[in-house]
Short mmCIF file of C-alpha atoms in Angstrom, two decimals:
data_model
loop_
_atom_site.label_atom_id
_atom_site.label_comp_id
_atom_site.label_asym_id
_atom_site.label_seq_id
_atom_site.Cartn_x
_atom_site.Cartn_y
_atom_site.Cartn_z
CA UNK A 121 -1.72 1.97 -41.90
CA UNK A 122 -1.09 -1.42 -41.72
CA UNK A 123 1.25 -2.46 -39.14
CA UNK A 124 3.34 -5.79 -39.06
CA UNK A 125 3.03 -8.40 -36.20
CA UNK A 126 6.71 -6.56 -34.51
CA UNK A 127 5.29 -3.59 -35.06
CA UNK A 128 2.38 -4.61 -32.84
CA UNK A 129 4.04 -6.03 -30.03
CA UNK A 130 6.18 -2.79 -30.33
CA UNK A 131 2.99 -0.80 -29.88
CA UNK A 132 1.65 -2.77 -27.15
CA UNK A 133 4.33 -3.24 -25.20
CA UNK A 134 4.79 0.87 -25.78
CA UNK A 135 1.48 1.45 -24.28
CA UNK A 136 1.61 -1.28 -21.64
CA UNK A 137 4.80 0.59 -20.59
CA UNK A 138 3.50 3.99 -20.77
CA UNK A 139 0.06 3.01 -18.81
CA UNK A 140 2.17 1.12 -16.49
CA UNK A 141 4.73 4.20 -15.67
CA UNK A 142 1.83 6.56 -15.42
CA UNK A 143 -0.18 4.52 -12.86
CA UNK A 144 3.25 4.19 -11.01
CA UNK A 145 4.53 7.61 -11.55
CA UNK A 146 1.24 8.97 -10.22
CA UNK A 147 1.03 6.56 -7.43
CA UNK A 148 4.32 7.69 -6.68
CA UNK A 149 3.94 11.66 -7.00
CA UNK A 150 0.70 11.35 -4.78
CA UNK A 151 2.98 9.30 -1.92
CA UNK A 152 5.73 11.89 -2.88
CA UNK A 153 3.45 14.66 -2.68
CA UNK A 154 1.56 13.91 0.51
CA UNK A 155 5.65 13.20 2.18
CA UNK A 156 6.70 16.67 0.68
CA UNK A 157 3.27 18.22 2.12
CA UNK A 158 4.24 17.21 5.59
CA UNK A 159 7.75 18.01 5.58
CA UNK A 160 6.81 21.14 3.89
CA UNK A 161 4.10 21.76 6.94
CA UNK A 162 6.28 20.72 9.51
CA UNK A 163 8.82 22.70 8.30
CA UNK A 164 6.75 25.71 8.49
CA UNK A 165 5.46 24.37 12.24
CA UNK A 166 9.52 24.47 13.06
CA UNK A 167 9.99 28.08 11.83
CA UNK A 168 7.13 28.84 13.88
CA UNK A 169 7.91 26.92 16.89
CA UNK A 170 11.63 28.11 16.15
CA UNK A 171 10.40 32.43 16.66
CA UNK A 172 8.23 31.33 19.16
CA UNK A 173 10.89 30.03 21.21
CA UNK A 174 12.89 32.84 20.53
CA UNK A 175 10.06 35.34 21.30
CA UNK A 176 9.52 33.47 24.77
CA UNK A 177 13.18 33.57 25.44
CA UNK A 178 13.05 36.99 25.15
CA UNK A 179 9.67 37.94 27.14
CA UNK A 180 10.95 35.18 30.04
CA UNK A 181 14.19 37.54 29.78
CA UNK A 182 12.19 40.67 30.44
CA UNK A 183 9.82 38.68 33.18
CA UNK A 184 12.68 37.15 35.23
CA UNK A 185 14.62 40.59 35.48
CA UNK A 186 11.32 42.46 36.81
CA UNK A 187 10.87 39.12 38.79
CA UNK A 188 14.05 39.60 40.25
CA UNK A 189 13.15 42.94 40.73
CA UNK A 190 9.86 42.72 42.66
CA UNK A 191 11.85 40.17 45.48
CA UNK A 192 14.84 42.51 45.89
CA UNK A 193 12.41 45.39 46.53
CA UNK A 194 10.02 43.36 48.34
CA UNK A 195 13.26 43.26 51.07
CA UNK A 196 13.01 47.00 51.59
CA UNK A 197 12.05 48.63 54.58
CA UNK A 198 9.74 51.25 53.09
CA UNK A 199 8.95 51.94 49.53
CA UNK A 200 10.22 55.91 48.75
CA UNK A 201 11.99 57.05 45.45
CA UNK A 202 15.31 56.76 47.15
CA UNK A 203 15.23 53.26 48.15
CA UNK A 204 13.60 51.96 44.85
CA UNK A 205 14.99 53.77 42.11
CA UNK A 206 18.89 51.98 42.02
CA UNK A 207 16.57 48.46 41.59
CA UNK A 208 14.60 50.50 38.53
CA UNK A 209 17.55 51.78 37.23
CA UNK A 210 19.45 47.87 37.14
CA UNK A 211 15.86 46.94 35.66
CA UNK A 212 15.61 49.38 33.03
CA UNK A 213 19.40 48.50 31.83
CA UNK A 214 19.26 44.78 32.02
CA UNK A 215 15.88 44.97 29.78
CA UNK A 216 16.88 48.02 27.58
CA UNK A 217 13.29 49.77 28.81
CA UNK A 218 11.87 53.18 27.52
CA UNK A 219 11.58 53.36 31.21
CA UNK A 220 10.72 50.79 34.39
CA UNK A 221 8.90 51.96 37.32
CA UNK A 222 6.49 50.82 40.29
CA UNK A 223 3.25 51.51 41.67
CA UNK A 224 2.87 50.92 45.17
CA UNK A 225 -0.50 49.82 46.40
CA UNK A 226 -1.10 51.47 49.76
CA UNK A 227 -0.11 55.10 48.60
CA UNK A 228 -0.65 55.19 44.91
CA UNK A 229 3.15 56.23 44.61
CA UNK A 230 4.62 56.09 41.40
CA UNK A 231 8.35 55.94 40.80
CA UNK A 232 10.25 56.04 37.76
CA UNK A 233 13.95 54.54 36.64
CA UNK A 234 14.58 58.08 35.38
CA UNK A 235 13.72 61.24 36.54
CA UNK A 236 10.55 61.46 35.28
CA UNK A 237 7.70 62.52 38.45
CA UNK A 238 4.58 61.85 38.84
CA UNK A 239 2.25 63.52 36.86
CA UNK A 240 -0.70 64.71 39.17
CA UNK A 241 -3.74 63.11 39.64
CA UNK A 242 -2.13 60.29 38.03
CA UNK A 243 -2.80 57.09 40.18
CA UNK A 244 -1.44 53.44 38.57
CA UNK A 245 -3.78 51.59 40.29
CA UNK A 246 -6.07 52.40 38.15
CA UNK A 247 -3.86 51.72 34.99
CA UNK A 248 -4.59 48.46 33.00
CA UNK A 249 -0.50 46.77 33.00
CA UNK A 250 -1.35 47.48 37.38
CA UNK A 251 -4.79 46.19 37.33
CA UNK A 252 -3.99 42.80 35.25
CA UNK A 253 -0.84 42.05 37.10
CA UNK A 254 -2.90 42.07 40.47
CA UNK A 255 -6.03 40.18 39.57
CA UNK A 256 -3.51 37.46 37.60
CA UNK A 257 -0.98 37.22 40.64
CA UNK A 258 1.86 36.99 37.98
CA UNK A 259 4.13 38.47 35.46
CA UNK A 260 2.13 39.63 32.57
CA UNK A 261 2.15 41.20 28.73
CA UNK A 262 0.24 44.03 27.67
CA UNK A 263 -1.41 44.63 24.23
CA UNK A 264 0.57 46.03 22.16
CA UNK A 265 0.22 50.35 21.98
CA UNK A 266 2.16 53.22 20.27
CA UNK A 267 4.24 55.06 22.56
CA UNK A 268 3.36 58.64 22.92
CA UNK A 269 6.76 60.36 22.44
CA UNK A 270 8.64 57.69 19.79
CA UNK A 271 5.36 56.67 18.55
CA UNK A 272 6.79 53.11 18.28
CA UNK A 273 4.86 50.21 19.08
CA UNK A 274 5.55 49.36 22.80
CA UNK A 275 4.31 47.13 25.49
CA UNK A 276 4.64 47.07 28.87
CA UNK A 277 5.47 43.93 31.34
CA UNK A 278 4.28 43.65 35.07
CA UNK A 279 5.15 41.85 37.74
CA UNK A 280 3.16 42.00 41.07
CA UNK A 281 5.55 42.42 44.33
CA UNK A 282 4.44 40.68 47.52
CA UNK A 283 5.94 41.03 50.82
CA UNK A 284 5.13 38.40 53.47
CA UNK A 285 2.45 37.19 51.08
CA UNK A 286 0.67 40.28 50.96
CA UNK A 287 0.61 42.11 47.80
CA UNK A 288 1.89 45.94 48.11
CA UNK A 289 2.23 47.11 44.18
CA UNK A 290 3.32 46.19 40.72
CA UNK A 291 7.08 46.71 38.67
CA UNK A 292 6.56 47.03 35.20
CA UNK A 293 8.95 48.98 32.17
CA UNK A 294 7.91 49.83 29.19
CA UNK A 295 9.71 47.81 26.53
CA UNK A 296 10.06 49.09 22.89
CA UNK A 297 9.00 45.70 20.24
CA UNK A 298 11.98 46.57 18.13
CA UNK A 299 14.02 43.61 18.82
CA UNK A 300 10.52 41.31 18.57
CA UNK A 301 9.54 43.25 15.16
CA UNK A 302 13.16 42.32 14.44
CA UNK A 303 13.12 38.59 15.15
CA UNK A 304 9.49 38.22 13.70
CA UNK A 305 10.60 40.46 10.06
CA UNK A 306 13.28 38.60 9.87
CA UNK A 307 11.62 35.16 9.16
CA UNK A 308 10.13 36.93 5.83
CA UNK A 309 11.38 34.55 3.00
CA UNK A 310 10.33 33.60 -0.43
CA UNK A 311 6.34 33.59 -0.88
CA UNK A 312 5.91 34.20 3.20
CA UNK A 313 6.40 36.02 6.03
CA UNK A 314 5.54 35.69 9.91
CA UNK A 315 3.39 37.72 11.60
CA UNK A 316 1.93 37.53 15.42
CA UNK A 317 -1.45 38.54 16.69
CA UNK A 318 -2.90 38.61 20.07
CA UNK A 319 -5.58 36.47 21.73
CA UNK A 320 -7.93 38.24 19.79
CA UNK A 321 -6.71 37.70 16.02
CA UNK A 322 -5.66 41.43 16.29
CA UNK A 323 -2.38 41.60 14.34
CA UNK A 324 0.26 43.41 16.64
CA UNK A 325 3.56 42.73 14.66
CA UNK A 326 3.48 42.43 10.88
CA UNK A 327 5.36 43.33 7.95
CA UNK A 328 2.93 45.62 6.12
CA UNK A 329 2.37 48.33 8.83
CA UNK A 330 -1.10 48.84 7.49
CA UNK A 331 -2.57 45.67 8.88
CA UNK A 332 -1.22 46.14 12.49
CA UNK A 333 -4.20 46.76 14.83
CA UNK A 334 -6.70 45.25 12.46
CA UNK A 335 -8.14 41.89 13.37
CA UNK A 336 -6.61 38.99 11.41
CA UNK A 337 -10.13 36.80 10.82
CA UNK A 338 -12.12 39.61 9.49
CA UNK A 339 -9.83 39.57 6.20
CA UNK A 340 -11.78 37.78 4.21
CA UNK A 341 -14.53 34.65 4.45
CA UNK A 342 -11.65 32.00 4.00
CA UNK A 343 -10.54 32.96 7.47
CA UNK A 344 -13.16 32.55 9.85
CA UNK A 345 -12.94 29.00 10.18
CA UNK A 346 -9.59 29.73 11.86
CA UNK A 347 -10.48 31.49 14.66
CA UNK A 348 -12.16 28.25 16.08
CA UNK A 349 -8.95 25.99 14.98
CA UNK A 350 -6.70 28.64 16.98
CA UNK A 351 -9.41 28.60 19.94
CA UNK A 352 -8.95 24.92 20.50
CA UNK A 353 -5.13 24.16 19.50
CA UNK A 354 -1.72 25.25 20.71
CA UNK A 355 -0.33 25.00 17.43
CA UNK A 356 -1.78 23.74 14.09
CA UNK A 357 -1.96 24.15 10.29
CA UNK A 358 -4.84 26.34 7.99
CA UNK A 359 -5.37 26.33 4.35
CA UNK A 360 -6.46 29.95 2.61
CA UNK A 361 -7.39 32.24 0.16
CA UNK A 362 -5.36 35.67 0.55
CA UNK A 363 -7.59 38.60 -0.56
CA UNK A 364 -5.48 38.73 -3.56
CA UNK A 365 -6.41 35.36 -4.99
CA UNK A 366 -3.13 33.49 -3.79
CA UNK A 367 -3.76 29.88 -2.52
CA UNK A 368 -1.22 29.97 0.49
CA UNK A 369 -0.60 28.16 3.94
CA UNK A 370 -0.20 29.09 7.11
CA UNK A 371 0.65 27.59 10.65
CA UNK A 372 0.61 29.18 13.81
CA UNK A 373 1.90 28.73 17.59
CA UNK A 374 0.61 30.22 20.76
CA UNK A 375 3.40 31.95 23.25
CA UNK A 376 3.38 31.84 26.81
CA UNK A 377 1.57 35.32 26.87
CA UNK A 378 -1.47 34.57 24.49
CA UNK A 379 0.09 36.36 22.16
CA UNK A 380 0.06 33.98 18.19
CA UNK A 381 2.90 33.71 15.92
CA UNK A 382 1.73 33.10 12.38
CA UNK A 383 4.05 31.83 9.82
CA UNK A 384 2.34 32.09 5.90
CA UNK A 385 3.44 30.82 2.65
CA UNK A 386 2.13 30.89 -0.80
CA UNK A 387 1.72 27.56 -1.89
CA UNK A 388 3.46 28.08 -5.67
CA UNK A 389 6.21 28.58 -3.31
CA UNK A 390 6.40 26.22 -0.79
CA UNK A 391 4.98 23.09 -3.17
CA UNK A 392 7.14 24.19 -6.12
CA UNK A 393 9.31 21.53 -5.34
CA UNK A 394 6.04 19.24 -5.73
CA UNK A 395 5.82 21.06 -9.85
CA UNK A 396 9.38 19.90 -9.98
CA UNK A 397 9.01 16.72 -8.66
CA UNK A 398 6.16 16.24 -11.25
CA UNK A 399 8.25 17.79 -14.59
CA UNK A 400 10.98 15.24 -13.59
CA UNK A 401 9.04 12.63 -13.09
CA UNK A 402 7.47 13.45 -15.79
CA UNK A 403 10.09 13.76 -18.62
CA UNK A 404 11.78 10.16 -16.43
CA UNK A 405 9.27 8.48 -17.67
CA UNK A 406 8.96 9.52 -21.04
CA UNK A 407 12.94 8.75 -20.88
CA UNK A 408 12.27 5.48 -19.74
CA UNK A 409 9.58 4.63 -22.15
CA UNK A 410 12.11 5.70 -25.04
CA UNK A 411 14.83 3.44 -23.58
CA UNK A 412 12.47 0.51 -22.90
CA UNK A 413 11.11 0.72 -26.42
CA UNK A 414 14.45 1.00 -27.82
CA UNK A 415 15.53 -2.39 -26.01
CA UNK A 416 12.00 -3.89 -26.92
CA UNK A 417 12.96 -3.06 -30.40
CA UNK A 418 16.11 -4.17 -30.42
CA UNK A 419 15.58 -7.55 -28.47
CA UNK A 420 12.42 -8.10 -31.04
CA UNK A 421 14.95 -7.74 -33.88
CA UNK A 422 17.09 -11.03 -32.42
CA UNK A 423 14.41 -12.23 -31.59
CA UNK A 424 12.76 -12.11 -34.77
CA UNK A 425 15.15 -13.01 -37.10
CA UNK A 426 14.47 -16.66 -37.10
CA UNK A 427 10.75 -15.81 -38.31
CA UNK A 428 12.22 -13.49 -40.72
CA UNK A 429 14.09 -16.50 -42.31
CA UNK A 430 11.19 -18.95 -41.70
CA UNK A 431 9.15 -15.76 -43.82
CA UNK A 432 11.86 -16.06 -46.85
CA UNK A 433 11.89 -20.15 -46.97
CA UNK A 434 8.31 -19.59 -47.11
CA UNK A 435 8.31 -17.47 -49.43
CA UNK A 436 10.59 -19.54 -51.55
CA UNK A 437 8.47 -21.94 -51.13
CA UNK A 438 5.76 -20.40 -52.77
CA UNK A 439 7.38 -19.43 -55.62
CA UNK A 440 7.44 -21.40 -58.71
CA UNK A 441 10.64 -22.80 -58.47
CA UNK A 442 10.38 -23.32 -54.43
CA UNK A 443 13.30 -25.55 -53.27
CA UNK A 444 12.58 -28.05 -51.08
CA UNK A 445 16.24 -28.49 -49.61
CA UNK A 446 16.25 -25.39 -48.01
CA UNK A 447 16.42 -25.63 -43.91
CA UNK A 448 15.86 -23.13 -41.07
CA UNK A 449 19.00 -22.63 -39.01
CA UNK A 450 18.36 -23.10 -34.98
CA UNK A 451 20.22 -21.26 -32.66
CA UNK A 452 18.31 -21.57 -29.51
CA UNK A 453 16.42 -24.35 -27.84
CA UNK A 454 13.86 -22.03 -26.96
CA UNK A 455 9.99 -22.17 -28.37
CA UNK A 456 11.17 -20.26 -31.69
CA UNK A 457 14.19 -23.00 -31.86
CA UNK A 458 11.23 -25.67 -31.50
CA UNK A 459 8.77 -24.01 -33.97
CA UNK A 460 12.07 -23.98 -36.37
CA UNK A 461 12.90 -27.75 -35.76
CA UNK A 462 9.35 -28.68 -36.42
CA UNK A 463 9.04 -26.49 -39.52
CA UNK A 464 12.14 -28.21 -40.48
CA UNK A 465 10.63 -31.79 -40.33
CA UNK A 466 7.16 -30.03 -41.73
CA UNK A 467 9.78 -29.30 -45.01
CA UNK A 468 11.01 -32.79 -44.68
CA UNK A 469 7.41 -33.97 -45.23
CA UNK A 470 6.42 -32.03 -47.98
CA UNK A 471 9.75 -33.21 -49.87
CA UNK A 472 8.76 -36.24 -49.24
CA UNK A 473 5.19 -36.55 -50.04
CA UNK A 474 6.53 -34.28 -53.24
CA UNK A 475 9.14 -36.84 -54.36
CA UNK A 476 6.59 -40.10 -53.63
CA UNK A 477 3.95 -38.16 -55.92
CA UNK A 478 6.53 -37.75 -58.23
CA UNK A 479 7.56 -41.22 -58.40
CA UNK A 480 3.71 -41.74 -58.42
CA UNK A 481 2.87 -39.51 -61.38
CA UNK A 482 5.22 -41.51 -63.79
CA UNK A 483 3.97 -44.80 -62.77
CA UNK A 484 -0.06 -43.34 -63.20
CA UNK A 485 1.55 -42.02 -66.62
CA UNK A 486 2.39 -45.79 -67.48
CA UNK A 487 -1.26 -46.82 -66.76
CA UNK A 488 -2.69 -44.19 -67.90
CA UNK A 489 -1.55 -44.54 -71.46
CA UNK A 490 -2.69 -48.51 -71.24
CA UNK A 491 -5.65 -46.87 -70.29
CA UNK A 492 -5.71 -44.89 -73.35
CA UNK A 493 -5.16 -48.22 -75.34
CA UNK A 494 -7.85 -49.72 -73.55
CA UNK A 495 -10.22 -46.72 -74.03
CA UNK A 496 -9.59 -47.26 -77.86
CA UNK A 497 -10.81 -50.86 -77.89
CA UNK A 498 -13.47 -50.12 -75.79
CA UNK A 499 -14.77 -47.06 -78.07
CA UNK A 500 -14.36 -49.60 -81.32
CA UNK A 501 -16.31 -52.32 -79.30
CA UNK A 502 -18.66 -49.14 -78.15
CA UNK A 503 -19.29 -48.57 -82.02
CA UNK A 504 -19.99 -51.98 -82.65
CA UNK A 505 -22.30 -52.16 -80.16
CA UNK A 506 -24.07 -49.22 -80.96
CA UNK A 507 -24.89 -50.74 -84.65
CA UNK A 508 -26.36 -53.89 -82.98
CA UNK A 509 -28.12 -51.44 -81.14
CA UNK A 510 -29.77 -49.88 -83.65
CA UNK A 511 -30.49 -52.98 -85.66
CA UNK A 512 -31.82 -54.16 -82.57
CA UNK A 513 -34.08 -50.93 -81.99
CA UNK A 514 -35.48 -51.50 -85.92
CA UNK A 515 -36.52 -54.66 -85.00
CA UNK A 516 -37.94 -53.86 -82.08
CA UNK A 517 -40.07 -51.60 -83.91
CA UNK A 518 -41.57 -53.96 -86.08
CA UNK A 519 -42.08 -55.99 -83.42
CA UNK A 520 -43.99 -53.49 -82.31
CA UNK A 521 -45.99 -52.59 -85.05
CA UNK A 522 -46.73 -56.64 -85.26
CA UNK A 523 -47.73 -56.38 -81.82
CA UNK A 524 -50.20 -53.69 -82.81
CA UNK A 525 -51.68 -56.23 -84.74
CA UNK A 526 -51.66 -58.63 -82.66
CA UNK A 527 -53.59 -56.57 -80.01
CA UNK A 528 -56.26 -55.54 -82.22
CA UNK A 529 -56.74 -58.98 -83.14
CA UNK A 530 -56.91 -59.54 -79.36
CA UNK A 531 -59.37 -57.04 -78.97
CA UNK A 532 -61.49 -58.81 -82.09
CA UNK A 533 -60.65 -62.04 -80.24
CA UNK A 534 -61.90 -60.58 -76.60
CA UNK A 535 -65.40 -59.35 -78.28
CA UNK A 536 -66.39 -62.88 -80.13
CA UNK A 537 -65.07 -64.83 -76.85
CA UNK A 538 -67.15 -62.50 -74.97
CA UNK A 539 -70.15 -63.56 -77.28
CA UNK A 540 -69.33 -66.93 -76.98
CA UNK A 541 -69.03 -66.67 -73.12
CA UNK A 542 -72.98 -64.81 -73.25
CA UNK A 543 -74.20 -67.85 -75.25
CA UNK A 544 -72.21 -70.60 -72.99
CA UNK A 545 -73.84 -68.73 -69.77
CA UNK A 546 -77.22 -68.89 -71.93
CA UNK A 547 -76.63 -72.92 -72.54
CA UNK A 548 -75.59 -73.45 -68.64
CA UNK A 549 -78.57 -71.40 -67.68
CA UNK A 550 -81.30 -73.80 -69.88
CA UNK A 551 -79.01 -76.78 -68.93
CA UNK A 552 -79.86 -75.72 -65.76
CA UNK A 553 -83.65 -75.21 -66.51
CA UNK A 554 -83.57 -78.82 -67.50
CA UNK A 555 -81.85 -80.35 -64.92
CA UNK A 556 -84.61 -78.54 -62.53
CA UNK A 557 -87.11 -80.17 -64.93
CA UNK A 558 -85.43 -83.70 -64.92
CA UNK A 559 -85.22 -83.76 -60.91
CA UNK A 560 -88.84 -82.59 -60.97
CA UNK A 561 -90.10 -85.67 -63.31
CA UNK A 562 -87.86 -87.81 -61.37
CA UNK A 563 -89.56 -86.74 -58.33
CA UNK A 564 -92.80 -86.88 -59.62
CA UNK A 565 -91.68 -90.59 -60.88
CA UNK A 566 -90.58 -91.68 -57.77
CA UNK A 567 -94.07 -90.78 -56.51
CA UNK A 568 -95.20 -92.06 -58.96
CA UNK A 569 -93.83 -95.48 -58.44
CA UNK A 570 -94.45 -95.23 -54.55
CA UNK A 571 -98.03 -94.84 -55.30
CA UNK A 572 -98.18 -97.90 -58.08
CA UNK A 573 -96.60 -100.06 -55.17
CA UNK A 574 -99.11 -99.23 -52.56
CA UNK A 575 -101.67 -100.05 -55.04
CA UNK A 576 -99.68 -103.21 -56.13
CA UNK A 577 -99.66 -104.04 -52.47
CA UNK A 578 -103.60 -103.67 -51.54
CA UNK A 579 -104.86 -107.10 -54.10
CA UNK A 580 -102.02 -109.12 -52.31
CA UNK A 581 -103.38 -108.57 -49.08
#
C-alpha cells in the first residue's frame, strides 16, 4: 500500500507516540507497582502489628491481674485455703478464668478459686505452667492445650509470688483462647486470614481447625526458608507457595510471649489493584494515542494545506495549458510561508524565462527564414560547384593517365641515363688511367731532364 508523505508522518508520529507511552507507562507501572507493593506490605505489617497489640493488651491484662495477685497474697501471714481463696476468686473474675489457683512451694498445697480440692498425689511443683514460672522469675504463657472437660483450647498464665525476696509458689488460671481465637478470626478478609504459632512454628490459633497443633514450616518446601527469617527478626515479610498452588504473602510479628502472629494474603488479592492499575493504564494510553493522533491529524491537515495548493499549481503547471499567473497564497511567515514565497518567485522565473524565449523564438523565426534564403543560394552555388568539380575530377584523370606516360617514359629515361652514367664512370675511370700515366711520364721526364743536366754540367767543369 502506498502511503502519502501525511500519511507517513501520521504513522511515525503514531508509533513514536505509542513506543514513547509504553516505555513511560511501564516505567511508571513498575514505580507504581513497587509503591503499591510496599503500601500493600506495610499494610499487612499494620494488621499484624495492629492484633498483635491487641493480643498483648490482652495477655498484659491477664499478667497484671495475677501480678497483682501474687503481691496481695505475698502480704499474708500464712498461705491456707481460707486466706487465699477471696484473692483467687477476684482473679478468676477480673480475667474470666476456667479457674485460678496457687501452688505453694514449701508444702505442695494447691488451692483453687472454686471449690475444686486437690486431687491426691497431685503436687504442682512438678507441673510445667509451676516449673517455667520459677526458673523464668516472671509472668509467663503456656503452650496452648485442650482443656479436659470443654475440650477448648486453653492456656494457662503464671506468675511467681515472692515474699521478702524469697520465692514461696506460683498463681496461675487457666484462661479459655476464645476471646484470642476471636480477635485473631476476625482479621480473616478477602484472599487472607491471620493465624499465630508458637516459638516453634506450631500453629496454636488458626482458622481451619485441622492445622492447629501441626508445625507451620513443615507445609511444604517453600516454607523452610522462613523459619530462619522468623529466628532472626521481630517482624518481617515472606513470599510463598500455598500447597494449593496460590502465590500468596505473608508477614508476621512476634508477641511479648514468643508466641507469632501471621497475617497471609493471596497475592491476586492483595496486588489486584496492581492488574487494575495496569488495564487502566493500559486502555489511558491507547486513549491517549487515539487523541494525539487525532490532533496530529488534524494539525497536519492545516498544516498541509499550503502543500496541497503548491501540489495543484504544480500540477497545473504540468499540464498542457499550465498558467503561469497562478500564485501560492501565504498565510504564515513560518518555513512553509517561506517555501511558498520562494516558489512564488521560482513561478516568477519560469514566466519570465518563458516570455523572453518567446520573444526569442519569433526573432530566431526571422533569421531563420533568411537562413532558409541563404541555404537556397548556397545549395545553387553548391550545384555549381559540384559541376566544376566534376569537370575538374575528368581532368584530373587525364592528367593522370598523361602522367602514366610520363612515368614510364621516366622509367625509359632512368635506364638509358643509368647507361650513360656506367659509360661516364667508364670514361672517368680511363681518364683517370691516363692521368696516372701522364704524371708517370712527367715524372720519368723530369728525371729525365735532371739527369741530361748533370751530364750537361760534367764537360763545363
Amino acid at each position: 500500500m502506498h502511503l502519502g508523505f501525511k500519511q507517513k508522518i501520521i504513522v511515525s508520529a503514531g508509533l513514536f507516540l505509542g513506543a514513547s507511552l509504553f516505555i513511560f507507562g511501564m516505567l511508571s507501572f513498575i514505580n507504581l507497582k513497587q509503591d503499591l507493593r510496599q503500601e500493600i506490605e506495610q499494610t499487612q505489617l499494620a494488621k499484624a502489628h495492629a492484633l498483635k497489640l491487641e493480643i498483648d493488651s490482652w495477655f498484659d491484662a491477664q499478667k497484671l491481674v495475677l501480678e497483682t495477685t501474687a503481691e496481695d497474697i505475698a502480704h499474708l501471714p500464712e498461705f491456707t485455703d481460707v486466706t487465699m481463696k477471696p484473692y483467687l476468686q477476684t482473679a478468676f473474675k477480673k480475667t474470666k478464668a476456667a479457674v485460678a489457683y496457687m501452688g505453694v512451694e514449701e508444702s505442695g498445697l494447691m488451692i483453687y478459686s472454686d471449690q475444686t480440692k486437690q486431687k491426691e498425689g497431685y503436687d504442682p511443683r512438678k507441673r510445667p505452667w509451676y516449673i517455667k514460672a520459677k526458673a523464668e522469675g516472671k509472668s509467663v504463657v503456656t503452650d496452648v492445650y485442650t482443656d479436659a472437660t470443654t475440650g477448648q483450647p486453653t492456656i494457662s498464665i503464671a506468675t511467681p509470688v515472692f515474699v521478702n525476696g524469697v520465692f514461696t509458689g506460683v498463681v496461675s488460671n487457666d484462661v479459655y483462647l476464645t476471646q484470642v481465637i476471636e480477635k485473631i478470626n476476625t482479621k480473616k478478609f478477602e484472599g487472607g486470614y491471620a493465624f499465630a504459632t508458637d516459638a516453634m512454628g506450631k500453629r496454636n490459633v488458626h482458622p481451619d481447625p485441622k492445622l492447629i497443633g501441626k508445625v507451620l514450616y513443615d507445609a511444604n518446601e517453600s516454607l523452610k526458608h522462613l523459619e530462619l527469617l522468623v529466628k532472626n527478626s521481630p517482624e518481617g515479610i515472606y513470599d510463598y507457595q500455598a500447597s494449593d498452588g496460590k502465590d500468596k504473602v505473608l508477614v508476621f510479628n512476634k508477641l511479648e510471649n514468643s508466641w507469632i502472629i501471621f497475617v497471609t494474603i493471596d497475592k491476586d488479592v492483595a496486588f489486584k489493584a496492581i492488574d487494575h492499575m495496569f488495564i487502566t493504564l493500559t486502555i489511558s494510553g491507547n486513549i491517549l494515542l487515539g487523541l494525539s493522533l487525532i490532533l496530529l491529524w488534524f494539525i497536519l491537515n492545516t498544516q498541509f494545506k499550503p502543500l496541497e495548493r503548491l501540489n495543484d499549481v504544480i500540477k497545473n503547471l504540468s499540464s498542457n495549458d499550465g498558467d503561469l499567473t497562478q500564485r501560492l497564497t501565504i498565510h504564515s511567515r513560518d518555513e512553509l510561508g517561506k517555501m511558498s514565497q520562494n516558489i512564488n518567485l521560482f513561478i516568477d522565473k519560469i514566466h519570465t524565462i518563458i516570455t523572453t524565449a518567446k520573444t526569442n523564438s519569433a526573432e530566431n523565426a526571422s533569421v531563420a527564414h533568411e537562413l532558409s534564403i541563404s541555404a537556397i543560394d548556397v545549395g545553387r552555388r553548391a550545384e555549381e560547384e559540384a559541376l566544376i568539380v566534376t569537370k575538374t575530377t575528368t581532368e584530373a584523370t587525364s592528367l593522370k593517365a598523361y602522367l602514366r606516360e610520363s612515368r614510364h617514359s621516366a622509367e625509359s629515361s632512368k635506364n638509358e641515363l643509368h647507361e650513360v652514367t656506367q659509360s661516364l664512370k667508364k670514361v672517368e675511370e680511363n681518364v683517370s688511367n691516363l692521368s696516372s700515366l701522364l704524371q708517370n711520364t712527367a715524372h720519368n721526364e723530369i728525371e729525365l731532364a735532371n739527369k741530361l743536366t748533370l751530364v750537361s754540367d760534367i764537360p763545363m767543369k
